[in-house]
C-alpha atoms as one frame of an Amber mdcrd trajectory, in Angstrom:
protein
-104.148 -67.654  -0.718-105.974 -70.924  -0.268-109.259 -69.870  -1.889-109.104
 -72.436  -4.696-111.674 -74.674  -6.329-110.909 -78.293  -7.040-109.531 -78.907
 -10.514-111.255 -81.473 -12.692-111.076 -82.329 -16.361-114.175 -80.254 -17.041
-113.827 -77.462 -14.475-111.003 -74.952 -14.887-108.896 -73.856 -11.944-109.938
 -70.584 -10.331-107.033 -68.207 -10.721-105.643 -66.517  -7.628-103.190 -63.670
  -8.179-101.492 -62.211  -5.141 -99.033 -59.370  -4.616 -95.884 -60.708  -2.974
 -92.743 -58.889  -1.778 -89.944 -59.852  -4.133 -87.723 -60.732  -1.188 -90.164
 -63.514  -0.257 -89.928 -65.259  -3.631 -87.537 -68.062  -4.549 -87.011 -70.086
  -7.701 -88.677 -73.510  -7.653 -86.983 -76.731  -8.679 -90.072 -77.306 -10.844
 -88.977 -74.500 -13.183 -87.596 -76.296 -16.282 -85.431 -73.416 -17.487 -81.928
 -73.590 -16.032 -79.819 -71.815 -18.689 -79.910 -68.025 -18.773 -78.124 -65.387
 -20.825 -76.722 -62.534 -18.753 -77.103 -60.221 -21.747 -80.712 -61.341 -22.154
 -81.416 -60.587 -18.473 -79.897 -57.110 -18.839 -82.112 -56.408 -21.853 -85.158
 -57.711 -19.957 -84.328 -55.390 -17.042 -84.528 -52.359 -19.333 -87.734 -53.671
 -20.910 -89.458 -54.091 -17.539 -88.154 -50.734 -16.338 -89.730 -49.014 -19.340
 -92.880 -51.058 -19.920 -93.542 -52.547 -16.501 -94.140 -56.196 -15.692 -96.538
 -57.218 -18.461 -96.822 -60.898 -17.529 -97.308 -62.250 -14.011 -94.944 -64.661
 -12.381 -96.333 -68.133 -11.716 -95.724 -69.864  -8.420 -96.816 -72.367  -5.826
 -97.182 -71.881  -2.100 -95.025 -74.213  -0.023 -94.201 -74.552   3.658 -91.271
 -72.204   3.230 -93.019 -69.566   1.118 -93.869 -69.001  -2.523 -91.660 -70.603
  -5.151 -91.651 -69.441  -8.773 -92.283 -72.246 -11.274 -92.542 -70.037 -14.395
 -90.921 -66.656 -14.853 -87.379 -67.324 -13.684 -85.922 -64.765 -16.101 -88.412
 -62.150 -14.912 -87.566 -62.974 -11.290 -83.851 -62.439 -11.962 -84.543 -59.186
 -13.801 -86.819 -57.907 -11.002 -84.075 -58.585  -8.485 -81.972 -56.021 -10.374
 -84.799 -53.474 -10.270 -85.166 -53.117  -6.533 -84.088 -49.490  -6.740 -87.523
 -48.903  -8.302 -90.376 -48.998  -5.727 -92.798 -50.196  -8.404 -91.224 -53.636
  -8.226 -90.907 -54.065  -4.458 -93.930 -56.348  -4.708 -94.935 -58.302  -7.800
 -98.060 -60.178  -8.935 -97.846 -63.955  -8.741-100.415 -66.373 -10.137-100.649
 -69.281  -7.692-101.117 -72.898  -8.694-103.521 -74.893  -6.461-101.302 -77.970
  -6.326 -97.974 -79.371  -7.500 -99.396 -81.173 -10.547-100.920 -77.929 -11.816
 -97.688 -76.083 -11.083 -95.724 -78.604 -13.142 -98.209 -78.263 -16.010 -98.073
 -74.475 -15.958 -94.262 -74.435 -15.760 -93.908 -76.674 -18.793 -96.712 -75.038
 -20.767 -95.411 -71.496 -20.410 -91.970 -72.455 -21.706 -93.000 -75.022 -24.330
 -95.938 -73.312 -26.022 -94.369 -69.974 -26.794 -94.392 -69.282 -30.513 -92.123
 -66.611 -31.898 -93.466 -64.230 -34.511 -92.852 -65.229 -38.096 -89.774 -63.328
 -39.338 -91.864 -61.591 -42.010 -94.303 -60.256 -39.390 -91.444 -59.238 -37.129
 -89.652 -57.433 -39.959 -92.774 -55.475 -40.874 -93.413 -54.592 -37.231 -89.853
 -53.318 -36.835 -90.373 -51.139 -39.900 -93.708 -49.874 -38.575 -92.183 -49.006
 -35.196 -89.372 -47.116 -36.905 -91.953 -45.351 -39.069 -93.725 -44.168 -35.915
 -90.516 -42.513 -34.785 -89.180 -45.087 -32.335 -85.410 -45.160 -32.114 -83.267
 -48.259 -32.487 -82.622 -48.457 -28.705 -86.366 -48.179 -28.040 -87.174 -50.970
 -30.501 -84.397 -53.125 -29.047 -85.815 -52.599 -25.570 -89.365 -53.426 -26.659
 -88.325 -56.662 -28.352 -85.648 -57.597 -25.839 -82.926 -57.876 -28.479 -79.616
 -56.208 -29.276 -79.407 -53.013 -31.320 -77.413 -54.907 -33.967 -80.396 -57.222
 -34.417 -82.685 -54.207 -34.845 -80.451 -52.667 -37.510 -80.553 -55.945 -39.471
 -84.328 -56.207 -39.177 -84.722 -52.594 -40.322 -82.519 -53.324 -43.336 -84.892
 -56.164 -44.201 -87.895 -53.888 -43.630 -86.667 -51.654 -46.483 -86.896 -54.506
 -49.006 -89.648 -54.357 -51.641 -92.920 -55.841 -50.357 -92.822 -58.858 -52.730
 -89.561 -60.030 -51.123 -91.135 -59.960 -47.639 -94.223 -61.688 -49.053 -92.030
 -64.432 -50.510 -90.406 -64.898 -47.102 -93.816 -65.095 -45.445 -95.030 -67.661
 -47.987 -91.942 -69.823 -47.590 -90.712 -69.225 -51.141 -87.378 -67.878 -49.913
 -85.451 -68.314 -46.671 -84.487 -65.633 -44.161 -80.864 -65.838 -45.342 -82.077
 -65.306 -48.922 -83.998 -62.220 -47.784 -80.834 -60.955 -46.084 -78.915 -61.399
 -49.341 -81.446 -59.159 -51.100 -80.518 -56.231 -48.827 -77.359 -55.593 -50.882
 -79.498 -54.575 -53.870 -80.269 -50.936 -54.669 -82.328 -51.365 -57.852 -85.937
 -52.418 -57.157 -86.578 -53.572 -60.718 -83.481 -55.784 -60.673 -84.370 -57.017
 -57.182 -87.783 -58.217 -58.354 -86.246 -59.863 -61.418 -83.764 -61.735 -59.235
 -86.564 -62.683 -56.821 -88.557 -64.209 -59.670 -85.509 -66.177 -60.750 -84.805
 -67.418 -57.214 -88.398 -68.653 -56.839 -88.368 -70.260 -60.286 -85.028 -71.976
 -59.644 -86.330 -73.335 -56.355 -89.214 -75.002 -58.201 -86.988 -76.397 -60.927
 -84.726 -79.411 -60.940 -81.668 -77.166 -60.515 -82.495 -76.274 -56.937 -82.169
 -73.108 -54.881 -79.699 -70.319 -55.642 -77.196 -69.637 -52.871 -76.982 -66.381
 -50.925 -73.705 -65.616 -52.704 -75.306 -66.110 -56.122 -78.139 -63.750 -55.205
 -75.660 -61.066 -54.154 -73.696 -61.518 -57.378 -76.863 -61.106 -59.437 -77.817
 -57.957 -57.553 -74.376 -56.326 -57.490 -72.299 -57.962 -60.246 -69.792 -55.106
 -60.463 -69.234 -54.460 -56.764 -65.814 -55.058 -55.238 -65.515 -56.319 -51.667
 -63.705 -54.192 -49.128 -61.267 -57.062 -48.610 -60.080 -56.781 -52.230 -56.399
 -55.755 -52.287 -57.191 -52.627 -54.337 -59.908 -51.524 -51.899 -57.690 -52.258
 -48.910 -54.825 -50.231 -50.433 -56.970 -47.260 -51.471 -59.231 -47.086 -48.410
 -62.789 -45.822 -48.153 -61.840 -42.160 -47.601 -59.780 -41.710 -50.795 -62.287
 -43.747 -52.817 -65.340 -41.745 -51.717 -63.428 -38.469 -52.129 -63.082 -39.394
 -55.807 -66.843 -39.885 -56.082 -66.990 -43.621 -55.446 -70.142 -45.071 -53.905
 -70.101 -47.392 -50.919 -72.623 -50.161 -50.407 -72.621 -52.882 -47.851 -73.850
 -56.202 -46.624 -74.968 -55.595 -43.048 -75.502 -59.300 -42.460 -71.983 -60.231
 -43.522 -70.439 -57.093 -41.972 -68.988 -56.345 -45.384 -68.241 -53.104 -47.268
 -68.815 -53.005 -51.026 -67.143 -50.604 -53.455 -69.832 -50.022 -56.069 -67.771
 -48.163 -58.698 -64.905 -50.415 -59.819 -63.775 -47.965 -62.523 -63.297 -45.220
 -59.942 -61.590 -47.702 -57.643 -59.142 -48.668 -60.405 -58.390 -45.011 -61.183
 -57.719 -44.148 -57.544 -55.703 -47.346 -57.112 -53.461 -46.509 -60.108 -52.951
 -42.931 -58.936 -52.211 -43.877 -55.321 -49.882 -46.668 -56.458 -47.947 -44.177
 -58.561 -47.775 -41.651 -55.727 -46.570 -44.328 -53.319 -43.908 -45.439 -55.802
 -42.696 -41.845 -56.194 -42.506 -41.332 -52.435 -40.610 -44.615 -52.044 -38.073
 -43.607 -54.675 -37.465 -40.283 -52.974 -37.247 -41.710 -49.449 -34.895 -44.581
 -50.331 -32.871 -42.839 -53.041 -33.917 -44.937 -56.033 -33.578 -43.393 -59.489
 -36.948 -44.874 -60.435 -39.535 -47.348 -59.189 -41.723 -49.395 -61.489 -45.155
 -50.563 -60.307 -47.113 -53.666 -61.201 -50.915 -53.219 -60.925 -51.760 -56.925
 -61.011 -51.798 -59.150 -57.952 -48.733 -61.064 -59.154 -45.627 -60.665 -61.320
 -46.148 -62.443 -64.644 -43.732 -65.119 -65.801 -40.588 -63.585 -67.299 -41.283
 -60.116 -65.895 -37.796 -59.641 -64.452 -35.979 -61.199 -67.407 -38.121 -59.368
 -69.956 -37.415 -56.034 -68.331 -33.667 -56.813 -68.147 -33.843 -56.117 -64.433
 -31.140 -57.191 -62.040 -31.679 -58.511 -58.544 -30.054 -57.310 -55.355 -29.715
 -59.840 -52.574 -29.013 -58.971 -48.946 -25.463 -59.592 -47.765 -25.225 -61.151
 -44.360 -23.281 -59.116 -41.839 -22.550 -58.974 -38.126
């Protein structure tokens, strides 16, 4: 373990990689990462189980054994994989001295550069195109399945939208807003407008404005009509459902059908209410409020509850 060459400014350190029983490894105080996500560790466990340990741990030999200065997350994940004999011993790259160990620990954590979202989106789409499932992609990237579904939604966007994201002409949230569109020609028209607006004195269009331009007629699932009708009755009448995966939002794409089903269901509900409660008739109001003078204009009377024991 001590076969090292002296490190100088012009001579690189000779790397020594040794296989060490996991039980003999401890986490060094030199490791700068102290905050860990339990969910992230669980995902990393499945990644290592499937793909193996792709990157060595980095450590330094001390009087008490080998301490890990870089790879704390991997060390924690490997500890949960001791039912697999492949990980009883693991490769550790040893630093020749404490100064080098500190440098390596900081460098590994500080110089990581995540893929550009546009490259990541295209890679997700390519992996799906090769037949990989969402769980497999999630495992490979070390992310949640929900994240994969969102990336795959972005991967289905027209290529010019992804290009605009790559070139910095639109933001990632703008790209997400484009996923509500289902008309490529309209999508490209809106994209051109977004880019032009960003270069003008008026500034950038908001995500909400982009969605409105792409789906001007759509009704949100939180609309009182949609909530009253429900997806099942609406789709049974031929209504189309869209959605905004990033906002966890359902869109009713055929407002005329929604209005028809709403009017019919409102009438049916009124009839059932009259029969159940013994009213001679029940009158419905399709709007969200009663207009001024509605009761007086209809010559209706009011019944007030009478307090009792």
